Structure formats: structure tokens, C-alpha cells
Amino acid sequence: MARRTFIRGTGSYLPERVLTNADLARMVETSDEWIQERTGIRKRHVAADGEMTSDIASKAAARALEAAGMAASDIDLIVLATTTPDQTFPATATAVQAKLGTGPGAAFDVQAVCSGFLFALATADSLMKQGLFSRALVIGAETFTRIIDWSDRGTCVLFGDGGGAVVLESVEWDGPEDAGIITHHVRTDGTKSDLLYVDGGVSSTGTVGHVRMEGNKVFRHAVTNISAAVEAVLQETGLTSADIDWFVPHQANKRILDGVAKKLDIPEEKVIVTVTEHANTSAASIPLALDHAVRTGKAKPGDLILSEAMGGGFSWGASLFRL
Ligand code: COA
């Protein structure tokens, strides 16, 4: 018998304030038509003054705990993926630990930008399979709008704030191999960091910085890297794209999403699309989309889910799991 990790509940949270494409068209030279045509995005949510990443993460996590029928005190591990922490230190996950009142255990952050949730999921799953922790919250949460240059139309239309979470439980398992969290493939390539980055940091400028991106180059790498990661997880498991019940990709741009789905032969009706409603929320976007799929009754217990992401670093990856 080996240990296996299962997803017991999902939750998400979007800040109240909404910024529409029309609002942005009053700030920079752009239009609702351009944004929708190139990205699919209609609106994004923006955290209120004083609302921090840990607040967003805690709300999403509380909803995931409720869905799992668990109390905060049941949790012994929190892995939080974020690029926009409350403070340089301590880890934002420890603020979530304090706010929720989770049980004794560990809480730490993972930084892989838009791929962060998949890196966090792989990390938590690996630690749990070793028997180090038994019940975890894996969270993706961002106040990404705080690192946006609102005069740069090439980036400011693309991002938003939000959070999503899953509750994981590790059990002794001698059932089928394709149950619970099945496998992950995560990769980075530090030589491409100049195509998507923030122009500030603690040890370089002593500032927080703003997002800088060569959008069209990122776009090309995204489709190639994501497809390779997905092919890697499918090959490892012997599953094919026809076995997938739901494709829950990182929500960066509807065109990237469509491009990957087409390359992998995944029909449109199996693709979960939420980027239209909240733009790219970086590490939060996969758990936001997953929670949407669950709460709308699309994704059901036992369904096979394929997730993928690509972000700054470059970082990218794919995960296969059964609900
Ligand atoms: N409104 C109107 N015009 C805009 C604009 C906006 N918000 N942003 C850029 N443009 C203009 C550019 O200035 C350029 O004008 P020019 O031809 O006069 O120089 C023109 O649109 C084309 O720019 P380009 O960057 O080639 O457009 P694109 O078709 O690649 O679309 C993105 C731009 C950003 C939507 C697209 O590249 C993209 O989505 N890339 C991936 C980004 C991403 O998802 N990153 C995160 C990964 S985690």
C-alpha cells in the first residue's frame, strides 16, 4: 500500500470591485472590442484598499474547507502560490494559517508566477505521499493589480485579482493508479526571463516593480511549452486526451487556451473558460476555474481533470487528477 492524495473540496473568492474593459478604455488607448478579440477578457476584479493577498487566500480557503466538510484545525499543511505576497517576509501562507486558525503544522509560499498553483500542488502532493502531512490547503491567491503599470496598455488589460483553493487529504491506498492526484510535470527555463518579468525586487532595486512583457513572444512559447507538458503527463500515464473529462487550464488568454485545446484535440465543450470573467489572476486562475467547474455542476466526483499553466520564468507545467 502506498499513500495517495485526494482533492476533498474546492473554493474561490473574487474581490467585489469590478473593472470593465470600458473602464480601462477611459484610462489607456484601448477598446472593449480590441481586448475581447485578442484575449476574450470582459472584466477583472480589483482588491479593495487594504485587502491583502492573505485576505483573499483565507476567504477562498474557508470556502474549500466548507466544501470538504473539514475544520481549519484539521489542516496540517498550507502551500500558497503567489507572486504578490503581503510582505517580503514572513510567507503569506503563515498569515493565512493565523487568520484561519489551522492546526499545528507548516505553511509556506511557492513562487512560480502563473504556474504557481501547479508547482504548489506538486509540492504538497509529494510531501503528503511521504507521509509528512495528512491534510493540506493548496491555495493560489494574488493581488496582481498592485504590480500593474496602469499606463501600459499591453499589460494592464490582461490581469486581475482573486484566489482559489483546494483541500487535499492523504490516505493509504491500494485501489487503482488513476485515482486522486495522478501525476505532475513542472519545468522552468531561466534563460527566457526577459520576456515576462517585474522590473523591481528586494535585492535588485529595493522596489516592488511593475510587470513587463513581450506579449506576442510569450504567446508563442506558451502554446509550445504547455502542449509539451501535457503530452508528458499523458505519456507517463498511458492516458490520452480522449480520456479527459475536463480541461482546466491556466486562464491567461482565450486564444492561448483555444490554441492548446486544438493542438491536443480536446473539444471546446470540455474546456473550462473563466478568463472572460476575471482576466489572468496568475496563480489563482486554475483553482478559480476548477471551483467554477465544480460549483456549476460540470465537474463531478470521479471526473478526470487535466490542468496546465505557463508563466514568468519561464515556468510551466501540467497536472492530471481525478476529483
Ligand atoms: N489595446 C489596443 N491596442 C493594443 C493593446 C491594447 N490593450 N495592447 C497592445 N496593443 C497594440 C500594440 O501596441 C500593437 O500596435 P502596433 O502594431 O501599432 O505596434 C498591436 O496592438 C499589436 O501588438 P501585439 O503585442 O503584437 O498584439 P498581439 O496580437 O500579440 O496581442 C496580447 C497582444 C498581449 C493580447 C497577446 O500577445 C497575448 O495575450 N500574449 C500572451 C500574454 C500572456 O498571456 N501572458 C501571460 C502568460 S502567464
mmCIF file of C-alpha atoms and ligand atoms in Angstrom:
data_model
loop_
_atom_site.group_PDB
_atom_site.id
_atom_site.type_symbol
_atom_site.label_atom_id
_atom_site.label_comp_id
_atom_site.label_asym_id
_atom_site.label_seq_id
_atom_site.Cartn_x
_atom_site.Cartn_y
_atom_site.Cartn_z
ATOM 1 C CA MET A 1 0.000 0.000 0.000
ATOM 2 C CA ALA A 2 1.205 3.482 -0.798
ATOM 3 C CA ARG A 3 -0.058 6.886 0.173
ATOM 4 C CA ARG A 4 -2.242 8.751 -2.312
ATOM 5 C CA THR A 5 -3.584 12.303 -2.245
ATOM 6 C CA PHE A 6 -7.208 13.180 -2.926
ATOM 7 C CA ILE A 7 -8.961 16.504 -3.500
ATOM 8 C CA ARG A 8 -11.725 16.794 -0.895
ATOM 9 C CA GLY A 9 -13.064 20.295 -1.634
ATOM 10 C CA THR A 10 -12.595 23.444 -3.708
ATOM 11 C CA GLY A 11 -13.264 27.117 -3.014
ATOM 12 C CA SER A 12 -12.633 30.508 -4.559
ATOM 13 C CA TYR A 13 -13.061 34.207 -3.963
ATOM 14 C CA LEU A 14 -13.049 37.297 -6.177
ATOM 15 C CA PRO A 15 -12.829 40.824 -4.731
ATOM 16 C CA GLU A 16 -16.012 42.882 -5.021
ATOM 17 C CA ARG A 17 -14.725 45.723 -7.171
ATOM 18 C CA VAL A 18 -15.031 45.105 -10.925
ATOM 19 C CA LEU A 19 -13.023 46.891 -13.619
ATOM 20 C CA THR A 20 -14.572 46.514 -17.067
ATOM 21 C CA ASN A 21 -12.920 46.909 -20.464
ATOM 22 C CA ALA A 22 -14.893 50.131 -20.849
ATOM 23 C CA ASP A 23 -13.339 51.425 -17.597
ATOM 24 C CA LEU A 24 -9.866 50.645 -18.993
ATOM 25 C CA ALA A 25 -10.661 52.397 -22.259
ATOM 26 C CA ARG A 26 -11.031 55.578 -20.193
ATOM 27 C CA MET A 27 -7.510 55.054 -18.744
ATOM 28 C CA VAL A 28 -5.410 53.969 -21.773
ATOM 29 C CA GLU A 29 -5.849 53.885 -25.554
ATOM 30 C CA THR A 30 -7.714 50.620 -25.939
ATOM 31 C CA SER A 31 -11.243 49.356 -26.544
ATOM 32 C CA ASP A 32 -13.601 46.656 -25.335
ATOM 33 C CA GLU A 33 -13.598 45.289 -28.872
ATOM 34 C CA TRP A 34 -9.743 45.006 -29.038
ATOM 35 C CA ILE A 35 -9.467 43.362 -25.627
ATOM 36 C CA GLN A 36 -12.239 40.838 -26.273
ATOM 37 C CA GLU A 37 -10.981 39.978 -29.738
ATOM 38 C CA ARG A 38 -7.334 39.442 -28.670
ATOM 39 C CA THR A 39 -7.888 37.922 -25.212
ATOM 40 C CA GLY A 40 -11.556 37.047 -24.602
ATOM 41 C CA ILE A 41 -11.427 39.113 -21.386
ATOM 42 C CA ARG A 42 -14.536 41.166 -20.482
ATOM 43 C CA LYS A 43 -13.714 42.275 -16.941
ATOM 44 C CA ARG A 44 -11.397 41.771 -13.985
ATOM 45 C CA HIS A 45 -11.708 42.133 -10.185
ATOM 46 C CA VAL A 46 -9.534 44.502 -8.156
ATOM 47 C CA ALA A 47 -8.778 44.112 -4.440
ATOM 48 C CA ALA A 48 -10.112 46.877 -2.183
ATOM 49 C CA ASP A 49 -7.687 49.239 -0.465
ATOM 50 C CA GLY A 50 -6.274 47.325 2.481
ATOM 51 C CA GLU A 51 -7.434 43.953 1.111
ATOM 52 C CA MET A 52 -4.343 41.765 1.001
ATOM 53 C CA THR A 53 -3.421 38.516 -0.695
ATOM 54 C CA SER A 54 -3.789 36.695 2.648
ATOM 55 C CA ASP A 55 -7.382 38.011 2.973
ATOM 56 C CA ILE A 56 -8.269 36.723 -0.485
ATOM 57 C CA ALA A 57 -6.473 33.413 0.149
ATOM 58 C CA SER A 58 -8.215 32.939 3.501
ATOM 59 C CA LYS A 59 -11.675 33.509 2.009
ATOM 60 C CA ALA A 60 -11.059 31.032 -0.817
ATOM 61 C CA ALA A 61 -9.582 28.516 1.637
ATOM 62 C CA ALA A 62 -12.518 28.849 4.061
ATOM 63 C CA ARG A 63 -14.902 28.009 1.213
ATOM 64 C CA ALA A 64 -12.796 24.986 0.218
ATOM 65 C CA LEU A 65 -12.815 23.756 3.842
ATOM 66 C CA GLU A 66 -16.589 24.132 3.980
ATOM 67 C CA ALA A 67 -16.946 22.158 0.733
ATOM 68 C CA ALA A 68 -14.670 19.443 2.152
ATOM 69 C CA GLY A 69 -16.636 19.320 5.401
ATOM 70 C CA MET A 70 -13.450 19.960 7.361
ATOM 71 C CA ALA A 71 -12.471 22.417 10.068
ATOM 72 C CA ALA A 72 -9.406 24.654 9.867
ATOM 73 C CA SER A 73 -7.969 22.706 12.799
ATOM 74 C CA ASP A 74 -7.870 19.553 10.600
ATOM 75 C CA ILE A 75 -5.233 21.137 8.332
ATOM 76 C CA ASP A 76 -1.520 20.500 8.963
ATOM 77 C CA LEU A 77 -0.037 21.999 5.760
ATOM 78 C CA ILE A 78 -0.647 25.174 3.763
ATOM 79 C CA VAL A 79 1.156 25.725 0.468
ATOM 80 C CA LEU A 80 0.287 29.100 -1.035
ATOM 81 C CA ALA A 81 1.256 30.040 -4.573
ATOM 82 C CA THR A 82 1.592 33.789 -5.006
ATOM 83 C CA THR A 83 3.683 36.418 -6.734
ATOM 84 C CA THR A 84 2.121 39.233 -4.739
ATOM 85 C CA PRO A 85 2.781 38.423 -1.063
ATOM 86 C CA ASP A 86 1.524 40.633 1.776
ATOM 87 C CA GLN A 87 5.111 41.294 2.857
ATOM 88 C CA THR A 88 8.594 40.299 1.696
ATOM 89 C CA PHE A 89 8.560 38.038 4.737
ATOM 90 C CA PRO A 90 7.087 36.156 6.525
ATOM 91 C CA ALA A 91 5.421 33.920 3.951
ATOM 92 C CA THR A 92 1.821 34.930 3.215
ATOM 93 C CA ALA A 93 0.832 31.312 3.950
ATOM 94 C CA THR A 94 1.664 31.939 7.616
ATOM 95 C CA ALA A 95 -0.767 34.889 7.649
ATOM 96 C CA VAL A 96 -3.411 32.523 6.254
ATOM 97 C CA GLN A 97 -2.509 29.990 8.954
ATOM 98 C CA ALA A 98 -3.117 32.650 11.627
ATOM 99 C CA LYS A 99 -6.304 34.034 10.027
ATOM 100 C CA LEU A 100 -7.924 30.605 9.618
ATOM 101 C CA GLY A 101 -6.556 29.114 12.836
ATOM 102 C CA THR A 102 -5.317 25.924 11.191
ATOM 103 C CA GLY A 103 -3.806 23.110 13.220
ATOM 104 C CA PRO A 104 -0.136 22.762 14.107
ATOM 105 C CA GLY A 105 1.950 22.130 11.001
ATOM 106 C CA ALA A 106 3.757 24.019 8.247
ATOM 107 C CA ALA A 107 2.791 26.917 5.995
ATOM 108 C CA PHE A 108 4.946 28.328 3.219
ATOM 109 C CA ASP A 109 4.764 30.116 -0.141
ATOM 110 C CA VAL A 110 5.709 28.909 -3.604
ATOM 111 C CA GLN A 111 6.722 31.364 -6.321
ATOM 112 C CA ALA A 112 6.279 30.239 -9.914
ATOM 113 C CA VAL A 113 4.079 33.132 -11.092
ATOM 114 C CA CYS A 114 1.192 31.919 -13.297
ATOM 115 C CA SER A 115 2.288 28.276 -12.950
ATOM 116 C CA GLY A 116 2.449 28.633 -9.171
ATOM 117 C CA PHE A 117 -0.648 26.587 -8.365
ATOM 118 C CA LEU A 118 0.672 23.557 -10.247
ATOM 119 C CA PHE A 119 4.063 23.845 -8.516
ATOM 120 C CA ALA A 120 2.274 24.158 -5.142
ATOM 121 C CA LEU A 121 0.067 21.143 -5.885
ATOM 122 C CA ALA A 122 3.099 19.049 -6.895
ATOM 123 C CA THR A 123 4.966 20.139 -3.738
ATOM 124 C CA ALA A 124 2.078 19.393 -1.358
ATOM 125 C CA ASP A 125 1.314 16.074 -3.049
ATOM 126 C CA SER A 126 4.964 14.979 -2.813
ATOM 127 C CA LEU A 127 5.242 15.872 0.885
ATOM 128 C CA MET A 128 1.949 14.135 1.632
ATOM 129 C CA LYS A 129 2.915 10.978 -0.259
ATOM 130 C CA GLN A 130 5.951 10.759 2.027
ATOM 131 C CA GLY A 131 3.562 10.800 4.972
ATOM 132 C CA LEU A 132 4.843 14.127 6.332
ATOM 133 C CA PHE A 133 1.386 15.766 6.334
ATOM 134 C CA SER A 134 -2.132 14.391 6.070
ATOM 135 C CA ARG A 135 -4.482 17.289 5.272
ATOM 136 C CA ALA A 136 -3.455 20.328 3.267
ATOM 137 C CA LEU A 137 -4.728 23.542 1.802
ATOM 138 C CA VAL A 138 -3.174 24.351 -1.563
ATOM 139 C CA ILE A 139 -4.006 27.907 -2.486
ATOM 140 C CA GLY A 140 -3.353 30.261 -5.400
ATOM 141 C CA ALA A 141 -4.027 33.897 -4.488
ATOM 142 C CA GLU A 142 -2.968 37.214 -5.970
ATOM 143 C CA THR A 143 -3.338 40.963 -5.719
ATOM 144 C CA PHE A 144 -1.718 41.137 -9.144
ATOM 145 C CA THR A 145 -3.178 44.548 -9.964
ATOM 146 C CA ARG A 146 -0.742 46.005 -7.397
ATOM 147 C CA ILE A 147 2.200 45.298 -9.748
ATOM 148 C CA ILE A 148 0.495 46.586 -12.896
ATOM 149 C CA ASP A 149 1.664 49.702 -14.737
ATOM 150 C CA TRP A 150 -1.735 51.253 -15.457
ATOM 151 C CA SER A 151 -0.273 53.328 -18.317
ATOM 152 C CA ASP A 152 0.919 50.203 -20.239
ATOM 153 C CA ARG A 153 -1.969 49.040 -22.401
ATOM 154 C CA GLY A 154 -0.023 45.911 -23.415
ATOM 155 C CA THR A 155 -0.273 44.504 -19.872
ATOM 156 C CA CYS A 156 -2.863 46.410 -17.819
ATOM 157 C CA VAL A 157 -5.818 44.925 -19.699
ATOM 158 C CA LEU A 158 -4.703 41.342 -19.035
ATOM 159 C CA PHE A 159 -4.606 40.852 -15.255
ATOM 160 C CA GLY A 160 -6.867 40.788 -12.207
ATOM 161 C CA ASP A 161 -7.020 39.780 -8.527
ATOM 162 C CA GLY A 162 -8.529 36.672 -6.945
ATOM 163 C CA GLY A 163 -7.945 33.422 -5.119
ATOM 164 C CA GLY A 164 -8.765 29.726 -5.293
ATOM 165 C CA ALA A 165 -8.023 26.775 -3.050
ATOM 166 C CA VAL A 166 -8.270 23.007 -2.760
ATOM 167 C CA VAL A 167 -8.296 20.822 0.336
ATOM 168 C CA LEU A 168 -6.146 17.711 -0.012
ATOM 169 C CA GLU A 169 -6.179 14.563 2.078
ATOM 170 C CA SER A 170 -3.581 11.823 2.003
ATOM 171 C CA VAL A 171 -4.662 8.207 2.653
ATOM 172 C CA GLU A 172 -3.234 4.693 2.425
ATOM 173 C CA TRP A 173 -4.450 3.437 -0.944
ATOM 174 C CA ASP A 174 -4.404 0.086 -2.725
ATOM 175 C CA GLY A 175 -7.042 0.983 -5.328
ATOM 176 C CA PRO A 176 -6.466 1.943 -8.995
ATOM 177 C CA GLU A 177 -3.475 4.095 -10.002
ATOM 178 C CA ASP A 178 -5.582 6.681 -11.813
ATOM 179 C CA ALA A 179 -7.354 7.931 -8.672
ATOM 180 C CA GLY A 180 -6.858 11.215 -6.804
ATOM 181 C CA ILE A 181 -3.806 13.198 -7.825
ATOM 182 C CA ILE A 182 -2.204 11.131 -10.554
ATOM 183 C CA THR A 183 0.901 12.944 -11.787
ATOM 184 C CA HIS A 184 2.600 16.290 -12.438
ATOM 185 C CA HIS A 185 5.155 17.691 -14.853
ATOM 186 C CA VAL A 186 6.726 21.038 -13.891
ATOM 187 C CA ARG A 187 9.563 22.831 -15.667
ATOM 188 C CA THR A 188 11.308 26.224 -15.861
ATOM 189 C CA ASP A 189 13.665 27.945 -18.286
ATOM 190 C CA GLY A 190 15.508 30.871 -16.703
ATOM 191 C CA THR A 191 17.013 31.999 -19.994
ATOM 192 C CA LYS A 192 13.629 33.437 -21.096
ATOM 193 C CA SER A 193 13.081 35.642 -18.039
ATOM 194 C CA ASP A 194 13.445 38.858 -20.074
ATOM 195 C CA LEU A 195 10.181 38.182 -21.929
ATOM 196 C CA LEU A 196 7.945 38.318 -18.835
ATOM 197 C CA TYR A 197 9.167 39.783 -15.542
ATOM 198 C CA VAL A 198 8.785 42.530 -12.953
ATOM 199 C CA ASP A 199 11.252 45.426 -13.145
ATOM 200 C CA GLY A 200 11.892 45.593 -9.406
ATOM 201 C CA GLY A 201 12.752 43.427 -6.431
ATOM 202 C CA VAL A 202 14.156 43.302 -2.928
ATOM 203 C CA SER A 203 17.804 42.642 -3.815
ATOM 204 C CA SER A 204 17.940 44.468 -7.158
ATOM 205 C CA THR A 205 16.109 47.794 -6.900
ATOM 206 C CA GLY A 206 14.615 47.703 -3.427
ATOM 207 C CA THR A 207 11.213 48.374 -5.024
ATOM 208 C CA VAL A 208 8.226 46.190 -5.874
ATOM 209 C CA GLY A 209 8.307 46.936 -9.613
ATOM 210 C CA HIS A 210 5.809 46.527 -12.443
ATOM 211 C CA VAL A 211 5.019 43.735 -14.880
ATOM 212 C CA ARG A 212 6.869 43.933 -18.210
ATOM 213 C CA MET A 213 6.094 41.589 -21.068
ATOM 214 C CA GLU A 214 6.694 40.922 -24.740
ATOM 215 C CA GLY A 215 3.207 39.553 -25.220
ATOM 216 C CA ASN A 216 3.483 38.108 -28.703
ATOM 217 C CA LYS A 217 6.717 36.199 -27.878
ATOM 218 C CA VAL A 218 5.206 34.867 -24.627
ATOM 219 C CA PHE A 219 2.172 33.748 -26.608
ATOM 220 C CA ARG A 220 4.270 31.610 -28.986
ATOM 221 C CA HIS A 221 6.256 29.938 -26.198
ATOM 222 C CA ALA A 222 3.076 29.323 -24.182
ATOM 223 C CA VAL A 223 1.381 27.062 -26.716
ATOM 224 C CA THR A 224 4.579 25.033 -27.344
ATOM 225 C CA ASN A 225 5.616 24.589 -23.689
ATOM 226 C CA ILE A 226 2.131 23.816 -22.410
ATOM 227 C CA SER A 227 1.499 21.240 -25.116
ATOM 228 C CA ALA A 228 4.830 19.521 -24.303
ATOM 229 C CA ALA A 229 3.953 19.378 -20.579
ATOM 230 C CA VAL A 230 0.523 17.925 -21.281
ATOM 231 C CA GLU A 231 1.977 15.330 -23.643
ATOM 232 C CA ALA A 232 4.481 14.381 -20.911
ATOM 233 C CA VAL A 233 1.783 13.664 -18.288
ATOM 234 C CA LEU A 234 -0.355 11.758 -20.778
ATOM 235 C CA GLN A 235 2.577 9.666 -21.956
ATOM 236 C CA GLU A 236 3.585 8.846 -18.389
ATOM 237 C CA THR A 237 0.120 7.575 -17.501
ATOM 238 C CA GLY A 238 -0.831 5.960 -20.785
ATOM 239 C CA LEU A 239 -3.987 8.106 -20.826
ATOM 240 C CA THR A 240 -4.984 10.079 -23.910
ATOM 241 C CA SER A 241 -6.726 13.420 -24.370
ATOM 242 C CA ALA A 242 -9.894 11.420 -25.194
ATOM 243 C CA ASP A 243 -9.908 10.153 -21.565
ATOM 244 C CA ILE A 244 -10.056 13.705 -20.162
ATOM 245 C CA ASP A 245 -13.447 14.776 -18.775
ATOM 246 C CA TRP A 246 -12.477 18.414 -18.161
ATOM 247 C CA PHE A 247 -9.608 20.578 -19.310
ATOM 248 C CA VAL A 248 -8.976 23.225 -16.609
ATOM 249 C CA PRO A 249 -6.175 25.397 -17.980
ATOM 250 C CA HIS A 250 -4.461 28.482 -16.598
ATOM 251 C CA GLN A 251 -6.677 31.383 -17.632
ATOM 252 C CA ALA A 252 -4.345 33.857 -19.371
ATOM 253 C CA ASN A 253 -5.892 34.414 -22.732
ATOM 254 C CA LYS A 254 -8.763 32.696 -24.517
ATOM 255 C CA ARG A 255 -6.655 32.436 -27.677
ATOM 256 C CA ILE A 256 -3.860 30.519 -25.862
ATOM 257 C CA LEU A 257 -6.470 28.289 -24.300
ATOM 258 C CA ASP A 258 -8.109 27.554 -27.653
ATOM 259 C CA GLY A 259 -4.710 27.026 -29.309
ATOM 260 C CA VAL A 260 -3.634 24.424 -26.752
ATOM 261 C CA ALA A 261 -7.004 22.643 -26.769
ATOM 262 C CA LYS A 262 -6.882 22.429 -30.563
ATOM 263 C CA LYS A 263 -3.293 21.135 -30.580
ATOM 264 C CA LEU A 264 -4.250 18.456 -28.051
ATOM 265 C CA ASP A 265 -7.516 17.555 -29.774
ATOM 266 C CA ILE A 266 -9.656 18.478 -26.760
ATOM 267 C CA PRO A 267 -13.176 19.513 -27.825
ATOM 268 C CA GLU A 268 -14.353 23.025 -26.906
ATOM 269 C CA GLU A 269 -17.183 21.727 -24.686
ATOM 270 C CA LYS A 270 -14.655 20.082 -22.337
ATOM 271 C CA VAL A 271 -12.673 23.301 -21.787
ATOM 272 C CA ILE A 272 -13.386 25.382 -18.661
ATOM 273 C CA VAL A 273 -13.138 29.076 -19.557
ATOM 274 C CA THR A 274 -13.299 31.746 -16.842
ATOM 275 C CA VAL A 275 -10.696 34.210 -18.160
ATOM 276 C CA THR A 276 -13.586 36.136 -19.722
ATOM 277 C CA GLU A 277 -14.922 36.946 -16.230
ATOM 278 C CA HIS A 278 -11.753 37.661 -14.194
ATOM 279 C CA ALA A 279 -8.811 38.017 -16.630
ATOM 280 C CA ASN A 280 -5.452 36.459 -15.745
ATOM 281 C CA THR A 281 -5.263 36.074 -11.966
ATOM 282 C CA SER A 282 -1.852 34.375 -12.180
ATOM 283 C CA ALA A 283 -1.511 31.562 -9.587
ATOM 284 C CA ALA A 284 -5.205 31.878 -8.664
ATOM 285 C CA SER A 285 -6.572 31.135 -12.086
ATOM 286 C CA ILE A 286 -6.502 27.310 -12.096
ATOM 287 C CA PRO A 287 -8.179 26.850 -8.671
ATOM 288 C CA LEU A 288 -10.686 29.593 -9.609
ATOM 289 C CA ALA A 289 -11.556 27.730 -12.817
ATOM 290 C CA LEU A 290 -11.648 24.371 -11.009
ATOM 291 C CA ASP A 291 -14.004 25.700 -8.345
ATOM 292 C CA HIS A 292 -16.204 27.172 -11.074
ATOM 293 C CA ALA A 293 -16.308 23.764 -12.817
ATOM 294 C CA VAL A 294 -17.291 22.034 -9.556
ATOM 295 C CA ARG A 295 -19.857 24.584 -8.352
ATOM 296 C CA THR A 296 -21.610 24.845 -11.706
ATOM 297 C CA GLY A 297 -22.057 21.056 -11.578
ATOM 298 C CA LYS A 298 -19.874 20.418 -14.630
ATOM 299 C CA ALA A 299 -17.006 18.554 -12.944
ATOM 300 C CA LYS A 300 -18.270 15.673 -10.790
ATOM 301 C CA PRO A 301 -16.623 13.212 -8.396
ATOM 302 C CA GLY A 302 -14.562 10.710 -10.393
ATOM 303 C CA ASP A 303 -14.016 13.025 -13.371
ATOM 304 C CA LEU A 304 -10.526 13.104 -14.881
ATOM 305 C CA ILE A 305 -9.130 16.652 -14.966
ATOM 306 C CA LEU A 306 -6.181 17.958 -16.933
ATOM 307 C CA SER A 307 -4.632 21.273 -15.860
ATOM 308 C CA GLU A 308 -1.807 23.252 -17.405
ATOM 309 C CA ALA A 309 -0.105 26.608 -16.989
ATOM 310 C CA MET A 310 2.727 28.781 -18.208
ATOM 311 C CA GLY A 311 4.146 31.931 -16.690
ATOM 312 C CA GLY A 312 7.153 34.099 -15.929
ATOM 313 C CA GLY A 313 10.491 32.388 -15.519
ATOM 314 C CA PHE A 314 9.510 30.882 -17.868
ATOM 315 C CA SER A 315 7.756 28.336 -15.705
ATOM 316 C CA TRP A 316 5.215 25.834 -16.978
ATOM 317 C CA GLY A 317 3.600 22.541 -16.158
ATOM 318 C CA ALA A 318 0.664 20.162 -16.264
ATOM 319 C CA SER A 319 -1.206 18.062 -13.702
ATOM 320 C CA LEU A 320 -3.583 15.131 -14.034
ATOM 321 C CA PHE A 321 -6.014 14.301 -11.260
ATOM 322 C CA ARG A 322 -9.381 12.702 -10.598
ATOM 323 C CA LEU A 323 -11.920 14.551 -8.460
HETATM 324 N N1 COA B 1 -5.384 47.942 -26.854
HETATM 325 C C1 COA B 1 -5.177 48.312 -28.130
HETATM 326 N N2 COA B 1 -4.028 48.032 -28.788
HETATM 327 C C2 COA B 1 -3.074 47.360 -28.116
HETATM 328 C C3 COA B 1 -3.234 46.967 -26.788
HETATM 329 C C4 COA B 1 -4.449 47.274 -26.147
HETATM 330 N N3 COA B 1 -4.700 46.934 -24.891
HETATM 331 N N4 COA B 1 -2.121 46.309 -26.395
HETATM 332 C C5 COA B 1 -1.281 46.291 -27.448
HETATM 333 N N5 COA B 1 -1.845 46.943 -28.486
HETATM 334 C C6 COA B 1 -1.296 47.191 -29.812
HETATM 335 C C7 COA B 1 0.207 47.178 -29.833
HETATM 336 O O1 COA B 1 0.724 48.429 -29.413
HETATM 337 C C8 COA B 1 0.486 46.904 -31.283
HETATM 338 O O2 COA B 1 0.337 48.115 -32.004
HETATM 339 P P1 COA B 1 1.336 48.481 -33.209
HETATM 340 O O3 COA B 1 1.117 47.394 -34.222
HETATM 341 O O4 COA B 1 0.847 49.812 -33.611
HETATM 342 O O5 COA B 1 2.708 48.445 -32.598
HETATM 343 C C9 COA B 1 -0.658 45.979 -31.704
HETATM 344 O O6 COA B 1 -1.663 46.134 -30.694
HETATM 345 C C10 COA B 1 -0.253 44.516 -31.810
HETATM 346 O O7 COA B 1 0.512 44.191 -30.648
HETATM 347 P P2 COA B 1 0.914 42.716 -30.330
HETATM 348 O O8 COA B 1 1.575 42.689 -28.993
HETATM 349 O O9 COA B 1 1.635 42.102 -31.487
HETATM 350 O O10 COA B 1 -0.548 42.080 -30.240
HETATM 351 P P3 COA B 1 -0.966 40.591 -30.009
HETATM 352 O O11 COA B 1 -1.902 40.149 -31.061
HETATM 353 O O12 COA B 1 0.223 39.723 -29.715
HETATM 354 O O13 COA B 1 -1.846 40.709 -28.688
HETATM 355 C C11 COA B 1 -1.533 40.268 -26.344
HETATM 356 C C12 COA B 1 -1.275 41.214 -27.517
HETATM 357 C C13 COA B 1 -0.828 40.816 -25.122
HETATM 358 C C14 COA B 1 -3.026 40.204 -26.119
HETATM 359 C C15 COA B 1 -1.009 38.876 -26.716
HETATM 360 O O14 COA B 1 0.304 38.956 -27.187
HETATM 361 C C16 COA B 1 -1.030 37.943 -25.550
HETATM 362 O O15 COA B 1 -2.058 37.641 -24.996
HETATM 363 N N6 COA B 1 0.128 37.388 -25.206
HETATM 364 C C17 COA B 1 0.263 36.456 -24.116
HETATM 365 C C18 COA B 1 0.293 37.226 -22.874
HETATM 366 C C19 COA B 1 0.039 36.393 -21.701
HETATM 367 O O16 COA B 1 -0.947 35.712 -21.623
HETATM 368 N N7 COA B 1 0.927 36.490 -20.740
HETATM 369 C C20 COA B 1 0.800 35.895 -19.502
HETATM 370 C C21 COA B 1 1.221 34.496 -19.582
HETATM 371 S S1 COA B 1 1.044 33.849 -17.999
#
